[in-house]
Amino acid sequence: MMYQKGEILLSAKGVGLSFKREDGNVSTIFKDINFDIHDIVRPGEITGQVLSLVGRSGIGKTTMIRLLAGLPIKHSTVTGTVLINNPQMPVNPGDMGIVPQNYYLPASMSIQKILAIAAYNNKAYKYDKKTIDDSVTEYLSAFSLGEQKDKLPSQLSGGQRQRAAIACQLLYGSNFLLMDEPFSGLDPLMVDTTLDLLSKVSKINELKTIIIISHDLRNACAISDTVLVLSQKGRKPEEGATIVKQIDLAEMGLAWEPRVKEMPLFLDVIRDIKALL
Amino acid sequence: MSSNHTLKMIKKLFTPFAFTSKEVYAWSSAVWLMIFLLVWYNAPVLIPSPSEMVNRFTEFVIDPDFWFDVLSSLMVTVFGMFISIVTSCIIAFLTTLPAFKPLKTLPVLRFMSMAGFIFMFTLLFHSAYYVKIALLMLGIVPFFILTLTSSIAEIPQEEFDFWTTLGYSPWKQLYYIVVFGRLEVVFKTIKANFAIAWIMIGYIETYSMADGGIGVLLFKANGKTQIDKVLALQLFVLILGALSDYCLGQLRLGLFPHIALTEKK
């Protein structure tokens, strides 16, 4: 499939994270994380970027989300920088959207109210109530949440809460969406729905970039154009985890393929990744 | 009901965490009530019988002067609670700012005795009413602050992340997450501590008897060893307290319907 790599949208340069332990020693979680995310351009199509950062459970993937999003991590020492946009600027809290694993939403508000609050700070809406309300209605419909608009988050299913959490971040307007274990706890049918939804979200605009952080290799890779393998295998404990391999699925002809999960090459890639973890 | 079924039910009643029907619950409650009444009727002569207590209770209820004392106690309690919760909220919310974090240690004051402050407060306020309010505040504000600061400390990180990633400033987060978001905790705190305040007011009124109140009636009845009156007053205090607790609970559920879905009954 024809594609080109354009400008750099996100660049992680020498990113590392460590904590000072109570015994005075330093515990390194990540070290020398380096990668770039380019704008992928396909003629005649709007193509966002979907990158998967895969690794074993407990390696610090959720911490990595906070690190990439520029959110503070208590009692830690962060090295390196994460740059975003063009011209490249260091990431600040609020520049990237996060959809956490448990799809947190404020418990006391209705879904419609939550979406309106999410849209409130979107500069494109200029704090205009009608524009915000119209957009919220549009997203409620697009994310099949119209009937749930007056319900509280605790009255929604896991899949509905996930859709609402994604809709929140999209309404705020950030081009970067970090997803923490988006397939965790979903039944096989819901996983397909989520894959479909993420694929649609990535096609909203050229610069839309989804970063999936997951230990579910098969599903994460099935939707991605690039895979980063985060591992500590073969490294000393004090060195922490790092990106041991970057796989360009687009180059291998494995991106944007609806039946990619059944392709032998895809299965080989999954096997290779497992060997690296 | 077969004997086998009855045996099974009895076994269940003494099995930890076993689920029972409402009917079984009602039966076991009735048994406990019977045990209580049996013990009461067979108690030493000094303790008045339930019928004597009910007679005194009726006398109180039809006496207009009694309602003056009830009103006096209620006014002090409600106003004292209001001013205490406002003060506690302001202090608890301020502890989110590093400059005010040391105020988190204020709950240590709950270990102090109120008795030592009566003279000081009398000199300061010159009014029995305000002395009682000040004593009540001293007694319950530390508990309120402790509950509120604990609930703030328990806010999960993802709640802050949600608002941060949607571009809300730390001040707006303070409003949405702590002030507005924890309003139901404030109500829960009022509900949980109303009983403490209600008990405390009985003691406080005996420190300063000028305005009367249920505490004063209790003190006088105790002094004259009128145990039937003491028990009748205690019954009234219990009914009023339980009623307030129920009303506060219903008000909280009405104002924050989401808690009915998330809290275990």
Coordinates of C-alpha atoms in Angstrom, one line a residue:
Chain A
M1 CA 0.0 0.0 0.0
M2 CA 1.4 3.4 -1.0
Y3 CA 2.4 5.7 1.8
Q4 CA 4.9 8.3 2.8
K5 CA 6.4 9.4 6.1
G6 CA 6.1 13.1 6.6
E7 CA 7.0 15.5 9.4
I8 CA 7.8 14.3 12.9
L9 CA 4.8 14.6 15.2
L10 CA 6.3 13.2 18.4
S11 CA 9.9 12.6 19.3
A12 CA 11.2 10.9 22.5
K13 CA 14.8 11.7 23.1
G14 CA 16.8 9.9 25.7
V15 CA 13.8 9.6 28.0
G16 CA 14.4 7.9 31.3
L17 CA 12.8 7.6 34.7
S18 CA 14.1 6.6 38.1
F19 CA 13.1 6.6 41.7
K20 CA 15.2 7.0 44.8
R21 CA 14.5 4.1 47.0
E22 CA 14.2 4.3 50.8
D23 CA 17.6 2.6 51.2
G24 CA 19.1 5.4 49.2
N25 CA 19.7 3.4 46.0
V26 CA 18.3 4.5 42.7
S27 CA 15.7 2.3 41.0
T28 CA 15.7 2.8 37.2
I29 CA 12.4 2.1 35.5
F30 CA 13.3 3.3 31.9
K31 CA 16.5 4.4 30.3
D32 CA 17.4 5.7 26.8
I33 CA 13.9 5.6 25.3
N34 CA 14.2 7.0 21.8
F35 CA 11.6 7.0 19.0
D36 CA 9.9 9.2 16.5
I37 CA 6.4 9.2 15.3
H38 CA 6.0 10.5 11.7
D39 CA 2.9 11.8 10.0
I40 CA 1.9 9.0 7.6
V41 CA 0.5 10.2 4.4
R42 CA -1.5 8.0 2.0
P43 CA -2.7 9.4 -1.3
G44 CA -6.4 10.0 -1.3
E45 CA -6.9 9.0 2.3
I46 CA -6.9 10.6 5.7
T47 CA -4.5 8.5 7.8
G48 CA -3.7 9.1 11.4
Q49 CA -1.0 7.3 13.2
V50 CA -1.4 4.3 15.4
L51 CA 1.6 3.2 17.4
S52 CA 1.7 0.4 19.9
L53 CA 4.0 0.3 22.8
V54 CA 4.0 -3.3 24.0
G55 CA 5.6 -4.9 27.0
R56 CA 5.1 -7.4 29.8
S57 CA 2.8 -6.7 32.7
G58 CA 4.5 -4.7 35.5
I59 CA 7.2 -3.3 33.3
G60 CA 5.9 0.3 33.9
K61 CA 3.7 0.8 30.8
T62 CA 1.2 3.0 32.8
T63 CA 4.0 5.1 34.1
M64 CA 5.2 5.4 30.5
I65 CA 1.8 6.9 29.6
R66 CA 2.2 9.6 32.3
L67 CA 5.8 10.3 31.1
L68 CA 4.8 10.7 27.5
A69 CA 1.8 12.9 28.4
G70 CA 4.1 15.2 30.5
L71 CA 2.2 14.5 33.7
P72 CA 4.1 14.8 36.9
I73 CA 5.3 11.5 38.5
K74 CA 5.8 11.9 42.2
H75 CA 9.2 11.4 43.8
S76 CA 10.9 10.5 40.5
T77 CA 13.7 11.8 38.4
V78 CA 12.9 12.2 34.7
T79 CA 15.6 12.5 32.1
G80 CA 15.4 13.4 28.4
T81 CA 12.5 15.1 26.6
V82 CA 9.3 14.4 24.7
L83 CA 8.7 16.8 21.9
I84 CA 5.4 17.2 20.0
N85 CA 3.9 19.1 17.1
N86 CA 5.6 21.1 14.4
P87 CA 7.6 23.2 15.4
Q88 CA 8.6 20.7 18.1
M89 CA 7.9 21.8 21.6
P90 CA 8.3 19.9 24.9
V91 CA 5.1 18.2 25.9
N92 CA 3.0 19.8 28.7
P93 CA 0.2 18.4 30.9
G94 CA -2.9 18.7 28.8
D95 CA -1.2 18.4 25.4
M96 CA -2.1 14.7 25.2
G97 CA -5.3 12.9 26.0
I98 CA -5.3 9.8 28.2
V99 CA -7.9 7.0 28.2
P100 CA -7.0 5.1 31.4
Q101 CA -7.5 1.4 31.8
N102 CA -10.6 1.8 34.0
Y103 CA -12.0 4.5 31.8
Y104 CA -12.4 7.0 34.7
L105 CA -15.2 9.5 34.4
P106 CA -16.6 11.8 37.1
A107 CA -19.1 9.7 39.1
S108 CA -21.7 12.4 39.9
M109 CA -22.2 13.8 36.4
S110 CA -24.3 12.6 33.5
I111 CA -22.5 11.5 30.3
Q112 CA -23.8 14.6 28.4
K113 CA -22.5 16.9 31.1
I114 CA -19.1 15.1 31.2
L115 CA -18.7 15.5 27.4
A116 CA -19.7 19.2 27.6
I117 CA -17.0 19.7 30.3
A118 CA -14.5 18.0 28.1
A119 CA -15.4 20.2 25.1
Y120 CA -15.4 23.4 27.2
N121 CA -11.6 24.0 26.8
N122 CA -11.5 23.1 23.1
K123 CA -10.2 26.3 21.6
A124 CA -12.0 25.6 18.3
Y125 CA -15.4 26.0 20.1
K126 CA -14.4 29.4 21.6
Y127 CA -16.5 28.8 24.7
D128 CA -19.7 29.1 22.7
K129 CA -22.4 27.1 24.4
K130 CA -24.4 26.3 21.3
T131 CA -21.3 25.1 19.4
I132 CA -20.3 22.9 22.4
D133 CA -23.8 21.5 22.8
D134 CA -24.0 20.7 19.0
S135 CA -20.6 18.9 19.1
V136 CA -21.6 17.0 22.2
T137 CA -24.8 15.8 20.5
E138 CA -22.8 14.8 17.4
Y139 CA -20.3 12.8 19.4
L140 CA -23.0 11.2 21.5
S141 CA -24.5 9.9 18.3
A142 CA -21.2 9.0 16.6
F143 CA -20.2 7.0 19.7
S144 CA -23.6 5.3 20.1
L145 CA -24.2 7.0 23.5
G146 CA -27.3 9.0 22.6
E147 CA -29.6 6.8 24.8
Q148 CA -27.1 7.0 27.6
K149 CA -26.7 10.7 27.7
D150 CA -28.6 11.3 30.9
K151 CA -27.1 8.3 32.7
L152 CA -24.3 8.3 35.2
P153 CA -21.0 6.6 34.5
S154 CA -21.8 3.8 36.9
Q155 CA -24.9 3.0 34.9
L156 CA -22.8 2.3 31.8
S157 CA -21.2 -0.9 30.6
G158 CA -17.4 -1.1 30.3
G159 CA -17.5 -0.6 26.5
Q160 CA -19.8 2.4 26.8
R161 CA -17.6 4.0 29.4
Q162 CA -14.6 3.4 27.2
R163 CA -16.4 5.1 24.3
A164 CA -17.3 8.0 26.5
A165 CA -13.7 8.4 27.8
I166 CA -12.4 8.4 24.2
A167 CA -15.2 10.9 23.2
C168 CA -14.1 13.2 26.0
Q169 CA -10.5 13.4 24.8
L170 CA -11.6 13.9 21.2
L171 CA -14.0 16.7 22.2
Y172 CA -11.1 18.4 24.0
G173 CA -9.4 18.3 20.6
S174 CA -6.0 16.9 21.4
N175 CA -4.3 15.2 18.4
F176 CA -2.6 12.7 20.7
L177 CA -4.5 10.0 22.4
L178 CA -2.8 7.6 24.8
M179 CA -4.7 4.5 25.5
D180 CA -3.8 2.4 28.5
E181 CA -4.7 -1.3 27.9
P182 CA -7.7 -0.6 25.8
F183 CA -8.6 -4.3 25.3
S184 CA -8.3 -5.3 28.9
G185 CA -11.5 -6.8 30.4
L186 CA -13.4 -6.7 27.1
D187 CA -15.1 -9.7 25.6
P188 CA -14.0 -10.8 22.1
L189 CA -16.9 -9.0 20.4
M190 CA -16.1 -5.8 22.3
V191 CA -12.5 -6.1 21.3
D192 CA -13.5 -6.0 17.7
T193 CA -15.8 -3.0 18.3
T194 CA -12.9 -1.2 20.1
L195 CA -10.5 -2.0 17.2
D196 CA -13.1 -0.6 14.8
L197 CA -13.6 2.5 16.9
L198 CA -9.9 3.2 17.2
S199 CA -9.4 2.7 13.5
K200 CA -12.2 5.3 12.9
V201 CA -10.7 7.7 15.4
S202 CA -7.3 7.5 13.8
K203 CA -8.9 8.6 10.5
I204 CA -10.5 11.8 12.0
N205 CA -7.6 13.9 10.7
E206 CA -4.1 13.5 9.3
L207 CA -2.4 14.4 12.6
K208 CA -4.5 12.3 14.9
T209 CA -2.0 10.0 16.7
I210 CA -3.1 7.1 18.9
I211 CA -0.5 5.5 21.2
I212 CA -1.7 2.1 22.5
I213 CA 0.1 0.8 25.5
S214 CA -0.8 -2.8 26.0
H215 CA 0.4 -6.3 26.8
D216 CA -2.2 -7.7 24.3
L217 CA 0.2 -8.1 21.4
R218 CA -2.2 -9.5 18.8
N219 CA -4.9 -6.8 19.1
A220 CA -2.5 -3.9 19.6
C221 CA -0.4 -4.9 16.6
A222 CA -3.5 -5.6 14.4
I223 CA -4.4 -1.9 14.4
S224 CA -1.0 -0.3 14.4
D225 CA 1.3 1.0 11.7
T226 CA 4.3 0.9 14.1
V227 CA 5.2 -1.2 17.1
L228 CA 7.7 -0.4 19.9
V229 CA 8.8 -3.3 22.0
L230 CA 9.5 -2.3 25.6
S231 CA 11.6 -4.8 27.4
Q232 CA 14.1 -5.4 30.1
K233 CA 15.2 -8.8 28.8
G234 CA 19.0 -9.3 28.8
R235 CA 19.5 -6.0 30.7
K236 CA 20.8 -5.5 34.2
P237 CA 18.1 -4.6 36.7
E238 CA 19.7 -1.2 37.3
E239 CA 19.5 -0.4 33.6
G240 CA 15.7 -0.5 33.6
A241 CA 13.6 -1.2 30.5
T242 CA 14.1 0.3 27.1
I243 CA 12.8 0.1 23.5
V244 CA 14.5 -3.0 22.2
K245 CA 12.9 -3.0 18.8
Q246 CA 10.9 -0.7 16.5
I247 CA 8.8 -2.6 14.0
D248 CA 7.4 -0.7 10.9
L249 CA 4.3 -2.7 10.1
A250 CA 3.4 -0.2 7.3
E251 CA 6.7 -1.1 5.6
M252 CA 6.0 -4.8 6.0
G253 CA 2.6 -4.4 4.4
L254 CA 0.8 -5.3 7.7
A255 CA -0.8 -1.9 8.4
W256 CA -4.4 -1.0 7.5
E257 CA -5.2 -4.6 6.5
P258 CA -8.6 -5.7 7.7
R259 CA -7.7 -9.4 8.0
V260 CA -4.2 -8.8 9.3
K261 CA -4.6 -11.2 12.2
E262 CA -4.8 -14.1 9.8
M263 CA -1.7 -13.2 7.8
P264 CA 1.3 -15.6 8.3
L265 CA 3.7 -12.7 8.3
F266 CA 1.7 -11.0 11.1
L267 CA 1.8 -14.2 13.2
D268 CA 5.6 -14.3 12.7
V269 CA 5.9 -10.7 13.9
I270 CA 3.9 -11.6 17.0
R271 CA 6.2 -14.6 17.6
D272 CA 9.3 -12.4 17.3
I273 CA 7.9 -9.8 19.7
K274 CA 7.1 -12.5 22.3
A275 CA 10.7 -13.7 22.1
L276 CA 11.9 -10.2 22.9
L277 CA 9.7 -9.7 26.0
Chain B
M1 CA -41.7 -25.7 58.2
S2 CA -39.9 -29.0 58.6
S3 CA -37.5 -29.6 61.5
N4 CA -34.7 -30.1 58.9
H5 CA -35.4 -26.7 57.4
T6 CA -35.4 -25.0 60.8
L7 CA -32.1 -26.7 61.8
K8 CA -30.6 -25.5 58.5
M9 CA -31.9 -21.9 59.2
I10 CA -30.5 -21.9 62.7
K11 CA -27.1 -23.2 61.4
K12 CA -27.1 -20.4 58.9
L13 CA -27.7 -17.8 61.6
F14 CA -24.5 -18.8 63.2
T15 CA -22.4 -19.0 60.0
P16 CA -20.2 -16.0 59.3
F17 CA -21.2 -13.9 56.2
A18 CA -24.2 -16.2 55.4
F19 CA -27.0 -14.6 53.4
T20 CA -30.4 -14.8 55.0
S21 CA -33.9 -13.6 53.9
K22 CA -35.6 -10.5 55.3
E23 CA -38.0 -12.7 57.1
V24 CA -35.2 -14.4 59.0
Y25 CA -33.7 -11.0 59.8
A26 CA -37.1 -9.8 61.2
W27 CA -37.4 -12.9 63.3
S28 CA -33.9 -12.6 64.8
S29 CA -34.6 -8.9 65.5
A30 CA -37.7 -9.9 67.3
V31 CA -35.8 -12.4 69.4
W32 CA -33.2 -9.8 70.4
L33 CA -36.0 -7.3 71.3
M34 CA -37.6 -10.0 73.5
I35 CA -34.2 -10.7 75.2
F36 CA -33.8 -7.0 75.8
L37 CA -37.3 -6.5 77.4
L38 CA -36.8 -9.7 79.4
V39 CA -33.6 -8.4 80.9
W40 CA -35.2 -5.0 81.5
Y41 CA -38.3 -6.4 83.3
N42 CA -36.1 -8.6 85.5
A43 CA -33.6 -5.8 86.3
P44 CA -32.9 -4.6 89.8
V45 CA -35.6 -2.4 91.4
L46 CA -33.5 0.7 90.9
I47 CA -34.0 0.6 87.1
P48 CA -37.6 1.8 86.2
S49 CA -39.8 -0.4 84.1
P50 CA -40.5 0.3 80.5
S51 CA -44.1 1.5 81.4
E52 CA -42.7 4.0 84.0
M53 CA -40.3 5.3 81.4
V54 CA -43.1 5.7 78.8
N55 CA -45.2 7.6 81.3
R56 CA -42.4 10.0 82.0
F57 CA -41.8 10.3 78.3
T58 CA -45.4 11.3 77.7
E59 CA -45.2 13.9 80.5
F60 CA -42.2 15.4 78.8
V61 CA -43.8 15.5 75.4
I62 CA -46.9 17.3 76.6
D63 CA -45.0 19.9 78.6
P64 CA -44.4 23.1 76.6
D65 CA -41.3 24.0 78.7
F66 CA -39.7 20.8 77.6
W67 CA -40.0 21.8 74.0
F68 CA -38.2 25.1 74.8
D69 CA -35.3 23.0 76.1
V70 CA -35.4 20.8 72.9
L71 CA -35.4 23.9 70.7
S72 CA -32.5 25.4 72.7
S73 CA -30.4 22.2 72.2
L74 CA -31.3 21.9 68.5
M75 CA -30.5 25.5 67.8
V76 CA -27.0 25.2 69.3
T77 CA -26.4 21.9 67.5
V78 CA -27.6 22.9 64.1
F79 CA -25.8 26.3 64.2
G80 CA -22.7 24.8 65.7
M81 CA -22.7 22.1 63.0
F82 CA -23.2 24.6 60.3
I83 CA -20.4 26.9 61.4
S84 CA -18.1 23.9 62.1
I85 CA -18.6 22.4 58.7
V86 CA -18.0 25.7 56.9
T87 CA -14.8 26.2 59.0
S88 CA -13.6 22.6 58.4
C89 CA -14.3 22.8 54.7
I90 CA -12.3 26.0 54.3
I91 CA -9.4 24.5 56.3
A92 CA -9.5 21.1 54.5
F93 CA -9.7 22.7 51.0
L94 CA -6.8 25.0 51.9
T95 CA -4.6 22.1 52.9
T96 CA -4.4 21.3 49.1
L97 CA -2.1 24.4 48.9
P98 CA 1.4 23.6 50.1
A99 CA 1.5 26.8 52.2
F100 CA -1.5 25.5 54.3
K101 CA -0.5 21.8 54.4
P102 CA 0.7 22.1 58.1
L103 CA -3.0 22.7 59.0
K104 CA -3.5 18.9 58.3
T105 CA -2.2 18.4 61.9
L106 CA -5.1 20.3 63.4
P107 CA -7.1 17.1 64.1
V108 CA -4.6 16.3 66.9
L109 CA -6.7 18.8 68.9
R110 CA -9.4 16.2 69.2
F111 CA -7.4 14.7 72.1
M112 CA -7.8 17.9 74.1
S113 CA -10.4 18.1 76.9
M114 CA -13.1 20.7 76.4
A115 CA -13.3 21.3 80.1
G116 CA -10.1 23.3 80.1
F117 CA -11.5 25.9 77.7
I118 CA -14.8 26.8 79.5
F119 CA -13.4 29.7 81.5
M120 CA -11.4 31.0 78.6
F121 CA -14.4 31.0 76.3
T122 CA -16.6 32.6 78.9
L123 CA -14.1 35.4 79.2
L124 CA -13.9 35.7 75.4
F125 CA -17.6 35.5 74.4
H126 CA -19.6 36.8 77.5
S127 CA -22.6 34.8 76.2
A128 CA -23.7 31.3 77.2
Y129 CA -24.9 30.6 73.7
Y130 CA -21.6 31.5 72.0
V131 CA -19.6 29.6 74.7
K132 CA -21.6 26.5 73.8
I133 CA -21.1 27.1 70.1
A134 CA -17.3 27.6 70.6
L135 CA -17.1 24.4 72.7
L136 CA -19.1 22.4 70.1
M137 CA -16.7 23.7 67.4
L138 CA -13.7 22.8 69.4
G139 CA -15.2 19.3 69.9
I140 CA -16.2 18.5 66.3
V141 CA -14.1 20.6 63.9
P142 CA -11.0 18.4 64.4
F143 CA -13.1 15.3 63.5
F144 CA -14.5 17.1 60.4
I145 CA -11.1 18.2 59.2
L146 CA -9.7 14.6 59.7
T147 CA -12.6 13.1 57.7
L148 CA -12.4 15.7 54.9
T149 CA -8.6 15.7 54.6
S150 CA -8.6 11.9 54.5
S151 CA -11.2 11.9 51.7
I152 CA -9.0 14.4 49.8
A153 CA -5.9 12.2 50.3
E154 CA -7.9 9.2 48.9
I155 CA -8.7 10.8 45.6
P156 CA -7.3 8.6 42.9
Q157 CA -4.6 10.0 40.6
E158 CA -6.6 9.3 37.5
E159 CA -9.3 11.7 38.7
F160 CA -6.6 14.5 38.5
D161 CA -5.3 13.2 35.2
F162 CA -8.7 13.3 33.7
W163 CA -9.1 17.0 34.4
T164 CA -5.5 17.8 33.6
T165 CA -5.7 16.1 30.2
L166 CA -8.8 18.2 29.5
G167 CA -6.9 21.4 30.0
Y168 CA -8.3 22.3 33.5
S169 CA -6.0 24.4 35.7
P170 CA -5.1 23.3 39.2
W171 CA -7.6 25.9 40.6
K172 CA -10.4 24.5 38.5
Q173 CA -9.3 21.0 39.5
L174 CA -9.6 22.1 43.1
Y175 CA -13.2 23.2 42.4
Y176 CA -14.3 20.2 40.3
I177 CA -12.5 17.5 42.2
V178 CA -12.4 18.6 45.7
V179 CA -15.0 21.4 46.4
F180 CA -17.8 20.2 44.0
G181 CA -16.6 16.6 43.6
R182 CA -16.5 15.9 47.3
L183 CA -19.7 17.7 48.3
E184 CA -21.3 14.4 49.1
V185 CA -18.4 13.6 51.4
V186 CA -19.2 16.8 53.3
F187 CA -22.8 15.5 53.7
K188 CA -21.5 12.1 54.7
T189 CA -19.3 13.8 57.3
I190 CA -22.2 15.8 58.7
K191 CA -24.3 12.6 58.9
A192 CA -21.5 10.6 60.5
N193 CA -20.6 13.4 63.0
F194 CA -24.1 14.6 63.8
A195 CA -24.4 11.9 66.4
I196 CA -21.1 13.0 68.0
A197 CA -22.4 16.6 68.1
W198 CA -25.7 15.6 69.5
I199 CA -24.0 13.6 72.3
M200 CA -21.5 16.4 72.9
I201 CA -24.2 19.0 73.2
G202 CA -25.6 17.2 76.3
Y203 CA -22.2 17.6 78.0
I204 CA -21.7 21.2 76.8
E205 CA -25.0 22.3 78.2
T206 CA -24.0 21.2 81.6
Y207 CA -20.9 23.4 81.5
S208 CA -23.1 26.4 80.7
M209 CA -26.6 26.0 82.0
A210 CA -27.9 29.5 81.5
D211 CA -30.0 28.8 78.3
G212 CA -31.3 25.4 79.4
G213 CA -31.4 22.5 77.0
I214 CA -31.8 18.7 77.1
G215 CA -28.3 18.4 78.6
V216 CA -29.4 20.6 81.6
L217 CA -32.6 18.5 82.1
L218 CA -30.5 15.3 82.1
F219 CA -28.0 16.8 84.5
K220 CA -30.8 17.9 86.9
A221 CA -32.6 14.5 86.7
N222 CA -29.4 12.7 87.3
G223 CA -28.6 14.9 90.3
K224 CA -32.0 14.0 91.9
T225 CA -31.6 10.3 90.9
Q226 CA -34.8 10.5 88.9
I227 CA -33.8 7.6 86.7
D228 CA -37.2 7.3 85.0
K229 CA -36.8 10.9 83.8
V230 CA -33.2 10.2 82.7
L231 CA -34.3 7.2 80.7
A232 CA -37.3 9.1 79.2
L233 CA -34.9 11.9 78.1
Q234 CA -32.5 9.4 76.7
L235 CA -35.3 7.8 74.7
F236 CA -36.2 11.3 73.3
V237 CA -32.6 12.0 72.5
L238 CA -32.3 8.7 70.7
I239 CA -35.5 9.2 68.7
L240 CA -34.5 12.7 67.6
G241 CA -31.0 11.6 66.8
A242 CA -32.1 8.6 64.7
L243 CA -34.7 10.8 62.9
S244 CA -32.1 13.4 62.1
D245 CA -29.7 10.7 60.9
Y246 CA -32.4 9.3 58.6
C247 CA -33.3 12.7 57.2
L248 CA -29.7 13.6 56.5
G249 CA -29.3 10.2 54.8
Q250 CA -32.3 10.8 52.6
L251 CA -31.2 14.4 51.8
R252 CA -27.8 13.1 50.8
L253 CA -29.3 10.4 48.5
G254 CA -31.6 13.0 47.0
L255 CA -28.8 15.5 46.3
F256 CA -26.3 13.0 45.1
P257 CA -28.2 10.2 43.4
H258 CA -25.0 8.5 42.1
I259 CA -24.0 7.3 45.6
A260 CA -27.1 5.1 45.6
L261 CA -25.5 3.3 42.7
T262 CA -21.9 3.1 44.0
E263 CA -22.2 2.6 47.7
K264 CA -23.0 -0.7 49.3
K265 CA -26.1 -0.8 51.4

